[in-house]
Short mmCIF file of C-alpha atoms and ligand atoms in Angstrom, two decimals:
data_model
loop_
_atom_site.label_atom_id
_atom_site.label_comp_id
_atom_site.label_asym_id
_atom_site.label_seq_id
_atom_site.Cartn_x
_atom_site.Cartn_y
_atom_site.Cartn_z
CA MET W 1180 -29.89 -9.51 -27.28
CA SER W 1181 -30.89 -7.66 -24.22
CA GLU W 1182 -31.75 -4.00 -24.65
CA ASP W 1183 -29.45 -2.70 -21.96
CA TRP W 1184 -26.37 -4.13 -23.69
CA ASN W 1185 -24.11 -2.35 -26.11
CA LYS W 1186 -20.56 -3.12 -27.13
CA SER W 1187 -19.25 -0.55 -24.63
CA SER W 1188 -21.50 -1.38 -21.68
CA TRP W 1189 -18.67 -3.42 -20.08
CA ARG W 1190 -16.85 -0.13 -19.44
CA ALA W 1191 -19.15 0.74 -16.53
CA LEU W 1192 -18.39 -2.50 -14.67
CA PRO W 1193 -15.46 -3.71 -12.59
CA ARG W 1194 -12.68 -5.08 -14.75
CA VAL W 1195 -9.76 -7.27 -13.76
CA GLN W 1196 -6.61 -8.41 -15.56
CA MET W 1197 -6.66 -5.51 -18.01
CA PRO W 1198 -3.82 -2.99 -18.36
CA ASP W 1199 -3.90 0.67 -17.45
CA TRP W 1200 -2.83 2.21 -20.74
CA PRO W 1201 -0.45 5.05 -19.96
CA ASP W 1202 -0.93 6.83 -23.30
CA LYS W 1203 -4.63 7.56 -23.89
CA ASP W 1204 -4.09 9.16 -27.30
CA GLN W 1205 -2.27 6.10 -28.51
CA LEU W 1206 -5.10 3.92 -27.19
CA ASP W 1207 -7.74 6.05 -28.95
CA TRP W 1208 -5.78 5.82 -32.18
CA ALA W 1209 -5.40 2.03 -31.98
CA GLU W 1210 -9.11 1.58 -31.21
CA TYR W 1211 -10.04 3.89 -34.08
CA ARG W 1212 -7.85 1.94 -36.51
CA LEU W 1213 -9.33 -1.37 -35.38
CA ARG W 1214 -12.88 -0.07 -35.70
CA LYS W 1215 -12.11 0.86 -39.32
CA SER W 1216 -10.53 -2.53 -40.10
CA PRO W 1217 -12.33 -5.58 -41.48
CA PRO W 1218 -13.37 -8.18 -38.91
CA LEU W 1219 -11.33 -11.39 -38.82
CA VAL W 1220 -14.38 -13.67 -38.85
CA PHE W 1221 -17.88 -13.35 -40.23
CA ALA W 1222 -21.34 -13.93 -38.81
CA GLY W 1223 -22.13 -16.88 -41.08
CA GLU W 1224 -19.03 -18.75 -39.91
CA VAL W 1225 -19.83 -18.03 -36.30
CA ARG W 1226 -23.37 -19.37 -36.75
CA ARG W 1227 -22.03 -22.50 -38.45
CA LEU W 1228 -19.64 -23.17 -35.57
CA LYS W 1229 -22.48 -22.70 -33.12
CA ARG W 1230 -24.57 -25.26 -34.99
CA GLN W 1231 -21.67 -27.71 -34.96
CA LEU W 1232 -21.09 -27.19 -31.24
CA GLY W 1233 -24.82 -27.75 -30.80
CA GLU W 1234 -24.20 -31.22 -32.26
CA VAL W 1235 -21.42 -31.74 -29.72
CA SER W 1236 -23.73 -30.74 -26.87
CA GLU W 1237 -26.16 -33.43 -28.04
CA GLY W 1238 -23.42 -36.07 -28.03
CA ARG W 1239 -23.25 -36.37 -31.83
CA ALA W 1240 -19.83 -34.78 -32.38
CA PHE W 1241 -16.61 -34.17 -30.45
CA LEU W 1242 -14.60 -30.98 -29.93
CA LEU W 1243 -10.85 -30.61 -30.34
CA GLN W 1244 -9.48 -27.21 -29.34
CA GLY W 1245 -5.75 -26.53 -29.22
CA GLY W 1246 -2.87 -24.21 -29.87
CA ASP W 1247 -0.49 -21.86 -28.14
CA CYS W 1248 -0.92 -20.63 -24.62
CA ALA W 1249 0.07 -17.27 -26.02
CA GLU W 1250 0.78 -16.47 -29.64
CA SER W 1251 3.81 -14.25 -29.93
CA PHE W 1252 5.34 -11.84 -32.39
CA ALA W 1253 8.68 -13.69 -32.11
CA GLU W 1254 7.35 -17.16 -33.04
CA TYR W 1255 5.18 -15.89 -35.88
CA SER W 1256 5.88 -17.62 -39.20
CA ALA W 1257 4.05 -19.54 -41.88
CA ASP W 1258 5.82 -22.73 -40.77
CA THR W 1259 4.70 -22.33 -37.17
CA ILE W 1260 1.09 -21.87 -38.24
CA ARG W 1261 1.27 -24.77 -40.70
CA ASP W 1262 2.83 -27.15 -38.18
CA THR W 1263 0.27 -26.49 -35.45
CA PHE W 1264 -2.56 -26.77 -37.98
CA SER W 1265 -1.17 -30.07 -39.33
CA VAL W 1266 -0.86 -31.67 -35.89
CA LEU W 1267 -4.38 -30.58 -34.97
CA LEU W 1268 -5.67 -32.22 -38.17
CA GLN W 1269 -3.75 -35.43 -37.46
CA MET W 1270 -5.21 -35.51 -33.97
CA ALA W 1271 -8.67 -34.89 -35.39
CA VAL W 1272 -8.43 -37.84 -37.81
CA VAL W 1273 -7.44 -40.18 -34.97
CA LEU W 1274 -10.28 -38.87 -32.80
CA THR W 1275 -12.84 -39.03 -35.61
CA PHE W 1276 -11.99 -42.65 -36.24
CA SER W 1277 -12.31 -43.59 -32.58
CA ALA W 1278 -15.25 -41.42 -31.62
CA LYS W 1279 -17.06 -42.43 -34.83
CA CYS W 1280 -18.40 -38.94 -35.18
CA SER W 1281 -17.26 -35.66 -36.62
CA VAL W 1282 -14.70 -33.63 -34.75
CA VAL W 1283 -15.12 -29.87 -34.52
CA LYS W 1284 -11.67 -28.31 -34.87
CA ILE W 1285 -10.84 -25.01 -33.19
CA GLY W 1286 -7.36 -23.46 -32.93
CA ARG W 1287 -6.16 -21.32 -30.08
CA MET W 1288 -4.84 -19.27 -32.97
CA ALA W 1289 -5.20 -15.97 -34.84
CA GLY W 1290 -5.94 -13.85 -31.78
CA GLN W 1291 -4.73 -15.70 -28.65
CA PHE W 1292 -2.42 -12.97 -27.41
CA ALA W 1293 -3.65 -11.49 -24.11
CA LYS W 1294 -2.81 -13.31 -20.88
CA PRO W 1295 -4.27 -13.15 -17.38
CA ARG W 1296 -1.53 -13.36 -14.74
CA SER W 1297 -1.48 -14.70 -11.20
CA ALA W 1298 0.42 -11.63 -9.95
CA PRO W 1299 0.49 -8.04 -11.24
CA THR W 1300 4.26 -7.84 -10.88
CA GLU W 1301 7.22 -10.14 -11.29
CA ILE W 1302 10.38 -10.07 -9.18
CA ARG W 1303 13.76 -11.24 -10.53
CA ASN W 1304 16.98 -10.87 -8.57
CA GLY W 1305 15.39 -8.25 -6.35
CA THR W 1306 14.00 -6.17 -9.25
CA GLU W 1307 10.21 -5.83 -9.43
CA LEU W 1308 8.51 -5.03 -12.75
CA PRO W 1309 4.95 -5.24 -14.07
CA SER W 1310 4.09 -8.75 -15.29
CA TYR W 1311 4.16 -9.66 -18.96
CA ARG W 1312 0.54 -9.71 -20.20
CA GLY W 1313 0.96 -11.05 -23.72
CA ASP W 1314 2.43 -9.51 -26.87
CA ILE W 1315 -0.79 -7.61 -27.55
CA ILE W 1316 -0.10 -5.54 -24.40
CA ASN W 1317 3.61 -5.46 -23.47
CA ASP W 1318 6.89 -7.27 -24.09
CA LEU W 1319 8.33 -10.36 -22.43
CA GLU W 1320 11.79 -8.86 -22.05
CA PHE W 1321 12.50 -8.06 -18.39
CA THR W 1322 13.09 -4.30 -18.58
CA ALA W 1323 10.96 -1.45 -17.26
CA GLU W 1324 10.55 -0.05 -20.78
CA SER W 1325 9.40 -3.37 -22.29
CA ARG W 1326 6.75 -3.95 -19.68
CA ILE W 1327 4.90 -0.66 -20.34
CA PRO W 1328 1.53 -1.37 -22.02
CA ASP W 1329 1.67 -0.15 -25.62
CA ALA W 1330 -1.65 0.12 -27.49
CA ASN W 1331 0.07 -0.01 -30.88
CA ARG W 1332 0.68 -3.67 -30.12
CA MET W 1333 -3.05 -4.25 -30.66
CA LEU W 1334 -2.59 -3.24 -34.30
CA ARG W 1335 0.33 -5.59 -34.74
CA ALA W 1336 -1.62 -8.44 -33.12
CA TYR W 1337 -4.53 -7.68 -35.44
CA SER W 1338 -2.30 -7.83 -38.54
CA GLN W 1339 -0.67 -11.05 -37.40
CA SER W 1340 -4.09 -12.57 -36.70
CA ALA W 1341 -5.38 -11.48 -40.12
CA ALA W 1342 -2.43 -13.10 -41.89
CA THR W 1343 -2.76 -16.22 -39.72
CA ILE W 1344 -6.44 -16.72 -40.42
CA ASN W 1345 -5.82 -16.09 -44.10
CA LEU W 1346 -3.31 -18.94 -44.19
CA LEU W 1347 -5.58 -21.20 -42.14
CA ARG W 1348 -8.44 -20.58 -44.57
CA ALA W 1349 -6.14 -21.41 -47.50
CA PHE W 1350 -4.86 -24.59 -45.84
CA SER W 1351 -8.27 -25.80 -44.77
CA GLN W 1352 -10.00 -25.17 -48.10
CA GLY W 1353 -7.22 -25.44 -50.68
CA GLY W 1354 -6.39 -29.18 -50.66
CA TYR W 1355 -3.67 -29.20 -48.00
CA ALA W 1356 -6.07 -30.73 -45.48
CA ASP W 1357 -6.91 -33.80 -47.62
CA ILE W 1358 -7.52 -36.68 -45.23
CA HIS W 1359 -5.15 -39.01 -47.12
CA ARG W 1360 -2.33 -36.54 -46.85
CA VAL W 1361 -3.02 -35.87 -43.17
CA HIS W 1362 -3.10 -39.56 -42.40
CA ALA W 1363 0.13 -40.10 -44.37
CA TRP W 1364 1.86 -37.69 -41.98
CA THR W 1365 0.58 -39.69 -39.03
CA LEU W 1366 1.90 -42.90 -40.59
CA GLU W 1367 5.29 -41.33 -41.13
CA PHE W 1368 5.24 -40.56 -37.48
CA THR W 1369 4.00 -43.87 -36.15
CA ARG W 1370 6.24 -45.90 -38.45
CA SER W 1371 9.40 -43.97 -37.79
CA SER W 1372 9.30 -42.86 -34.19
CA GLU W 1373 8.83 -44.13 -30.67
CA ILE W 1374 5.15 -43.45 -31.17
CA ARG W 1375 4.97 -46.71 -33.15
CA LYS W 1376 3.16 -48.38 -30.31
CA TYR W 1377 0.09 -46.69 -31.85
CA ASP W 1378 0.75 -48.37 -35.18
CA ALA W 1379 -2.21 -50.70 -34.88
CA LEU W 1380 -4.79 -47.93 -34.65
CA ALA W 1381 -3.04 -45.99 -37.41
CA GLU W 1382 -3.14 -49.06 -39.67
CA ARG W 1383 -6.85 -49.50 -39.01
CA ILE W 1384 -7.40 -45.95 -40.22
CA THR W 1385 -5.33 -46.78 -43.32
CA ASP W 1386 -7.58 -49.78 -43.98
CA ALA W 1387 -10.69 -47.67 -43.59
CA LEU W 1388 -9.38 -45.10 -46.06
CA ASP W 1389 -8.34 -47.82 -48.52
CA PHE W 1390 -11.78 -49.36 -48.29
CA MET W 1391 -13.44 -46.03 -48.98
CA GLU W 1392 -11.18 -45.44 -51.94
CA ALA W 1393 -12.00 -48.88 -53.34
CA ALA W 1394 -15.69 -48.18 -52.93
CA GLY W 1395 -15.31 -44.98 -54.97
CA MET W 1396 -15.49 -42.56 -52.03
CA ASN W 1397 -12.45 -40.47 -52.79
CA SER W 1398 -11.57 -36.84 -52.22
CA GLU W 1399 -12.40 -35.93 -55.79
CA LYS W 1400 -16.00 -36.97 -55.20
CA ILE W 1401 -16.46 -36.13 -51.53
CA SER W 1402 -15.37 -32.63 -50.66
CA THR W 1403 -15.32 -33.22 -46.90
CA LEU W 1404 -12.37 -35.58 -47.44
CA LYS W 1405 -10.42 -32.76 -49.00
CA LYS W 1406 -11.54 -29.70 -47.06
CA VAL W 1407 -12.07 -29.08 -43.38
CA ASP W 1408 -13.92 -26.52 -41.33
CA PHE W 1409 -11.38 -24.96 -39.04
CA TYR W 1410 -12.21 -22.25 -36.53
CA THR W 1411 -10.26 -19.79 -34.38
CA SER W 1412 -10.60 -18.94 -30.71
CA HIS W 1413 -8.98 -16.98 -27.92
CA GLU W 1414 -9.65 -15.64 -24.47
CA ALA W 1415 -11.65 -12.41 -24.72
CA LEU W 1416 -9.48 -10.70 -22.15
CA LEU W 1417 -8.54 -7.40 -23.75
CA LEU W 1418 -11.94 -5.78 -24.04
CA GLU W 1419 -10.82 -2.63 -25.86
CA PHE W 1420 -9.63 -4.94 -28.66
CA GLU W 1421 -12.83 -7.02 -28.55
CA GLU W 1422 -15.08 -3.97 -28.59
CA ALA W 1423 -13.21 -2.38 -31.49
CA LEU W 1424 -13.64 -5.54 -33.60
CA CYS W 1425 -17.28 -6.07 -32.68
CA ARG W 1426 -19.55 -5.76 -35.73
CA VAL W 1427 -23.28 -5.78 -36.42
CA ASP W 1428 -24.33 -8.54 -38.83
CA SER W 1429 -26.21 -6.83 -41.62
CA LEU W 1430 -28.46 -9.87 -42.18
CA THR W 1431 -29.74 -10.28 -38.65
CA GLY W 1432 -28.75 -7.15 -36.71
CA ASP W 1433 -26.84 -9.38 -34.27
CA SER W 1434 -23.61 -8.18 -32.66
CA VAL W 1435 -20.70 -10.46 -33.48
CA ALA W 1436 -17.23 -10.52 -31.94
CA GLY W 1437 -15.20 -10.16 -35.13
CA SER W 1438 -11.94 -11.15 -33.43
CA GLY W 1439 -12.41 -14.94 -33.56
CA HIS W 1440 -15.10 -17.59 -33.99
CA LEU W 1441 -15.28 -18.73 -30.38
CA ILE W 1442 -14.20 -16.51 -27.52
CA TRP W 1443 -13.83 -17.70 -23.97
CA ILE W 1444 -13.96 -16.18 -20.52
CA GLY W 1445 -10.96 -17.11 -18.40
CA ASP W 1446 -10.98 -18.62 -14.94
CA ARG W 1447 -9.83 -15.29 -13.49
CA THR W 1448 -12.30 -13.05 -15.32
CA ARG W 1449 -15.63 -14.87 -15.01
CA GLN W 1450 -17.15 -12.67 -12.25
CA PRO W 1451 -20.90 -12.71 -13.05
CA ASP W 1452 -21.12 -8.91 -12.55
CA GLY W 1453 -17.79 -8.11 -14.15
CA ALA W 1454 -16.81 -6.49 -17.42
CA HIS W 1455 -15.85 -9.69 -19.27
CA VAL W 1456 -19.16 -11.45 -18.73
CA GLU W 1457 -20.93 -8.23 -19.72
CA PHE W 1458 -19.16 -7.95 -23.07
CA CYS W 1459 -19.59 -11.61 -23.91
CA ARG W 1460 -23.28 -11.79 -23.09
CA GLY W 1461 -24.15 -9.42 -25.93
CA VAL W 1462 -22.30 -11.04 -28.83
CA VAL W 1463 -23.77 -14.07 -30.57
CA ASN W 1464 -20.51 -16.08 -30.86
CA PRO W 1465 -20.11 -19.44 -29.18
CA LEU W 1466 -18.60 -18.81 -25.75
CA GLY W 1467 -16.25 -20.82 -23.60
CA ILE W 1468 -16.23 -20.54 -19.82
CA LYS W 1469 -13.19 -21.83 -17.96
CA CYS W 1470 -14.28 -23.76 -14.88
CA GLY W 1471 -11.65 -24.00 -12.16
CA PRO W 1472 -11.88 -25.07 -8.51
CA SER W 1473 -13.25 -21.71 -7.34
CA LEU W 1474 -16.36 -21.87 -9.55
CA THR W 1475 -19.41 -22.63 -7.40
CA PRO W 1476 -22.51 -24.34 -8.78
CA GLU W 1477 -24.50 -21.19 -7.87
CA ASP W 1478 -22.19 -18.95 -9.87
CA LEU W 1479 -22.28 -21.36 -12.76
CA LYS W 1480 -26.08 -21.18 -12.79
CA VAL W 1481 -25.95 -17.37 -12.81
CA LEU W 1482 -23.41 -17.42 -15.65
CA LEU W 1483 -25.50 -19.81 -17.73
CA GLN W 1484 -28.57 -17.65 -17.21
CA ARG W 1485 -26.74 -14.46 -18.06
CA LEU W 1486 -24.78 -15.75 -21.04
CA ASN W 1487 -27.36 -18.09 -22.53
CA PRO W 1488 -30.82 -17.03 -21.35
CA ASP W 1489 -32.50 -18.80 -24.30
CA ASN W 1490 -30.60 -22.04 -23.66
CA GLU W 1491 -29.36 -22.17 -27.22
CA ALA W 1492 -27.40 -25.34 -28.05
CA GLY W 1493 -23.79 -24.64 -29.04
CA ARG W 1494 -23.65 -21.27 -27.30
CA ILE W 1495 -21.78 -22.44 -24.17
CA THR W 1496 -18.74 -24.68 -23.84
CA LEU W 1497 -17.71 -25.34 -20.25
CA ILE W 1498 -13.98 -25.96 -20.12
CA ALA W 1499 -13.13 -27.87 -16.95
CA ARG W 1500 -9.58 -27.32 -15.62
CA PHE W 1501 -9.19 -28.64 -12.12
CA GLY W 1502 -5.94 -30.59 -12.07
CA ARG W 1503 -5.27 -34.28 -11.82
CA GLY W 1504 -6.68 -35.81 -8.65
CA LYS W 1505 -9.14 -32.96 -8.16
CA VAL W 1506 -11.74 -33.54 -10.87
CA ALA W 1507 -13.91 -35.67 -8.58
CA ASP W 1508 -13.97 -32.87 -5.99
CA TYR W 1509 -15.39 -30.26 -8.33
CA LEU W 1510 -16.81 -31.57 -11.57
CA PRO W 1511 -19.77 -33.68 -10.34
CA LYS W 1512 -21.48 -30.77 -8.60
CA LEU W 1513 -21.09 -28.58 -11.67
CA ILE W 1514 -22.50 -31.33 -13.90
CA ARG W 1515 -25.47 -31.57 -11.53
CA ALA W 1516 -25.96 -27.78 -11.59
CA VAL W 1517 -26.08 -27.94 -15.39
CA SER W 1518 -28.55 -30.78 -15.34
CA ASP W 1519 -30.74 -29.05 -12.68
CA GLU W 1520 -31.01 -26.10 -15.05
CA GLY W 1521 -31.62 -28.33 -18.06
CA ALA W 1522 -28.84 -26.27 -19.65
CA LYS W 1523 -27.46 -27.29 -23.02
CA VAL W 1524 -23.68 -27.16 -22.85
CA VAL W 1525 -20.59 -28.75 -24.30
CA TRP W 1526 -18.32 -30.18 -21.60
CA ALA W 1527 -14.64 -29.99 -22.55
CA CYS W 1528 -11.57 -30.94 -20.55
CA ASP W 1529 -8.56 -28.61 -20.32
CA PRO W 1530 -6.00 -30.83 -18.58
CA MET W 1531 -3.29 -28.16 -18.84
CA HIS W 1532 -4.08 -25.28 -16.49
CA GLY W 1533 -4.62 -27.28 -13.31
CA ASN W 1534 -1.40 -29.22 -13.83
CA THR W 1535 1.36 -26.62 -14.03
CA VAL W 1536 4.33 -27.26 -11.75
CA LYS W 1537 7.73 -25.71 -11.25
CA THR W 1538 10.79 -27.96 -11.52
CA ASP W 1539 13.81 -27.78 -9.23
CA ASN W 1540 15.76 -26.23 -12.08
CA GLY W 1541 13.22 -23.41 -12.32
CA TYR W 1542 11.07 -24.33 -15.36
CA LYS W 1543 7.30 -24.09 -15.42
CA THR W 1544 6.25 -27.45 -16.83
CA ARG W 1545 3.45 -30.01 -17.04
CA ARG W 1546 3.80 -33.77 -16.75
CA PHE W 1547 2.36 -35.85 -19.59
CA GLY W 1548 1.07 -38.32 -17.00
CA SER W 1549 -0.84 -35.63 -15.10
CA ILE W 1550 -2.38 -34.31 -18.31
CA LEU W 1551 -3.54 -37.76 -19.36
CA GLY W 1552 -4.63 -38.49 -15.78
CA GLU W 1553 -6.96 -35.51 -15.71
CA VAL W 1554 -8.47 -36.45 -19.07
CA LYS W 1555 -9.19 -39.95 -17.75
CA GLU W 1556 -10.82 -38.60 -14.58
CA PHE W 1557 -12.94 -36.30 -16.74
CA PHE W 1558 -14.17 -39.25 -18.83
CA GLN W 1559 -14.81 -41.42 -15.78
CA ILE W 1560 -16.87 -38.77 -14.02
CA HIS W 1561 -18.99 -38.06 -17.06
CA SER W 1562 -19.63 -41.73 -17.42
CA ALA W 1563 -20.70 -41.96 -13.75
CA GLU W 1564 -22.92 -38.87 -14.03
CA GLY W 1565 -24.48 -39.91 -17.33
CA SER W 1566 -23.29 -36.78 -19.14
CA TYR W 1567 -21.30 -36.50 -22.34
CA PRO W 1568 -17.57 -35.68 -22.27
CA GLY W 1569 -17.70 -33.55 -25.38
CA GLY W 1570 -14.18 -32.41 -26.00
CA VAL W 1571 -10.59 -31.67 -25.10
CA HIS W 1572 -8.62 -28.44 -24.94
CA PHE W 1573 -4.81 -28.49 -25.17
CA GLU W 1574 -1.93 -26.07 -25.16
CA MET W 1575 0.29 -27.45 -27.90
CA THR W 1576 2.43 -26.57 -30.85
CA GLY W 1577 3.51 -28.31 -34.02
CA LYS W 1578 7.13 -27.60 -33.15
CA ASP W 1579 9.52 -29.95 -31.40
CA VAL W 1580 9.75 -27.94 -28.18
CA THR W 1581 10.72 -29.25 -24.76
CA GLU W 1582 8.24 -27.62 -22.41
CA CYS W 1583 6.10 -30.46 -21.01
CA THR W 1584 7.81 -33.59 -19.69
CA GLY W 1585 7.06 -37.25 -20.43
CA GLY W 1586 5.29 -39.10 -23.21
CA VAL W 1587 7.08 -41.40 -25.63
CA SER W 1588 9.40 -38.58 -26.61
CA ALA W 1589 10.62 -38.72 -23.00
CA VAL W 1590 11.38 -35.09 -22.30
CA SER W 1591 12.82 -34.96 -18.77
CA ASP W 1592 13.35 -32.11 -16.32
CA GLU W 1593 16.99 -32.02 -17.41
CA ASN W 1594 16.15 -31.42 -21.11
CA LEU W 1595 13.54 -28.70 -20.53
CA GLY W 1596 16.14 -26.03 -21.31
CA ASP W 1597 16.90 -27.50 -24.79
CA ARG W 1598 13.99 -25.93 -26.65
CA TYR W 1599 11.86 -24.08 -24.14
CA HIS W 1600 10.30 -21.32 -26.26
CA THR W 1601 6.86 -20.54 -24.85
CA ALA W 1602 6.07 -16.95 -23.97
CA CYS W 1603 3.73 -18.18 -21.25
CA ASP W 1604 2.61 -21.71 -20.28
CA PRO W 1605 4.38 -24.94 -21.35
CA ARG W 1606 2.93 -26.60 -24.46
CA LEU W 1607 2.80 -30.19 -25.65
CA ASN W 1608 5.15 -30.70 -28.60
CA SER W 1609 3.93 -32.35 -31.80
CA THR W 1610 4.77 -35.91 -30.68
CA GLN W 1611 3.21 -35.44 -27.26
CA ALA W 1612 0.08 -33.88 -28.78
CA LEU W 1613 -0.40 -36.72 -31.25
CA GLU W 1614 0.30 -39.33 -28.60
CA LEU W 1615 -2.31 -37.74 -26.38
CA ALA W 1616 -4.81 -37.91 -29.25
CA PHE W 1617 -4.18 -41.67 -29.52
CA LEU W 1618 -4.71 -42.04 -25.77
CA VAL W 1619 -7.88 -39.92 -25.78
CA ALA W 1620 -8.99 -42.07 -28.72
CA GLU W 1621 -8.75 -45.14 -26.47
CA GLU W 1622 -11.05 -43.42 -23.95
CA LEU W 1623 -13.47 -42.49 -26.70
CA GLN W 1624 -13.67 -46.04 -28.00
CA THR W 1625 -15.16 -47.08 -24.69
CA LEU W 1626 -17.99 -44.57 -25.23
CA ARG W 1627 -19.14 -45.86 -28.60
C1 PEP S 25 -5.45 -20.19 -20.73
O1 PEP S 25 -6.28 -20.89 -21.28
O2 PEP S 25 -4.35 -19.89 -21.25
C2 PEP S 25 -5.72 -19.71 -19.35
C3 PEP S 25 -5.09 -18.69 -18.82
O3 PEP S 25 -6.62 -20.47 -18.74
P1 PEP S 25 -7.40 -20.31 -17.36
O4 PEP S 25 -8.24 -19.06 -17.49
O5 PEP S 25 -8.22 -21.55 -17.32
O6 PEP S 25 -6.38 -20.23 -16.28
CO1 CO S 26 -2.17 -21.09 -20.69
#
């Protein structure tokens, strides 16, 4: 990496969306403790993910990234982790079958705590308080005390992430992720619920698995049927946390963000001369860049040059999030900028962040139809431009929440209050997430 970079060089540059920590001693202590702690991920895993994303960038694999908008201390439990992991695996099996290629699986998990906000303060009933910035910084409760940034929260987020990734490693390697078991869950779902209109595709997957079994290709013989590679990701927003978990790989001398396998730069923090781009350019992890309507082709070219000067495949995933009806206004010129540069990138679609609306009864929600609509526009534009739509990025949970409306489970504006638990943006529930995978699968079938 470039000689003028070090893990603290971001500190000299303008930063946005980061808290002013009121207690500097507490901050020093938390950073010290994190520097002494083991990293959450290791260089070899990060390199393997980069290779796999390189395959996606060449059109030979597909990316599925999903999980909470914001992980929280309140929702933390083994069941929550297991349920999100299981739905992601079910989605991946459906996508693998349709895309006829491997699916790289990345959770927004084990570190997705810090949130950028559209306003620095929030007003309720005439009272103005600092905004909630994620459990790693302050508390959701609407009191002056709760909203004070507290650096000790970084240590709690670290411990929760460590326990989460430990469980994910056990699930993905220990037999829980066996493809037959994962597909059996999907069948339970398609046979018993409104989602049965996807029965036909599910039964074709059953046939394929039965055929493989008959031909002697079972999970005892083929380890990839029993184990999965599963990776973690989050927005690298809280740079004190990122810096404190940055490690030098003893094999190569490379700097690695030890906080998660892939880290991304948010739509609000991607200033080419800002602190977030500076930190990310020096670590070797795969990087995501959120691409919203304000990203110009010129800025994208600068970002690609700065973050991936050697044009390494798998290094950059561009996560498009424009909103339904707007993809055609913004995506084609970015695709052309990428192709002008000859840049190797993965193109992924985040149909969540451009489609958030507020209902009359005051809930922040997203319509299933808008989410699917944006995914379809994304596929159509890539097909017209001759580029590869390499993946999807969802905010979702394995729980039966009522945060997004629509889909076969027919959540309506009126039921949003039933189980609205998100600490930040509305997530797809397990039925909606799986249904979306079936619908994305239909799009993918047209590609192959
Ligand atoms: C997010 O992914 O939760 C997020 C805040 O996204 P964006 O930066 O695209 O708004
Ligand atoms: Co979000």
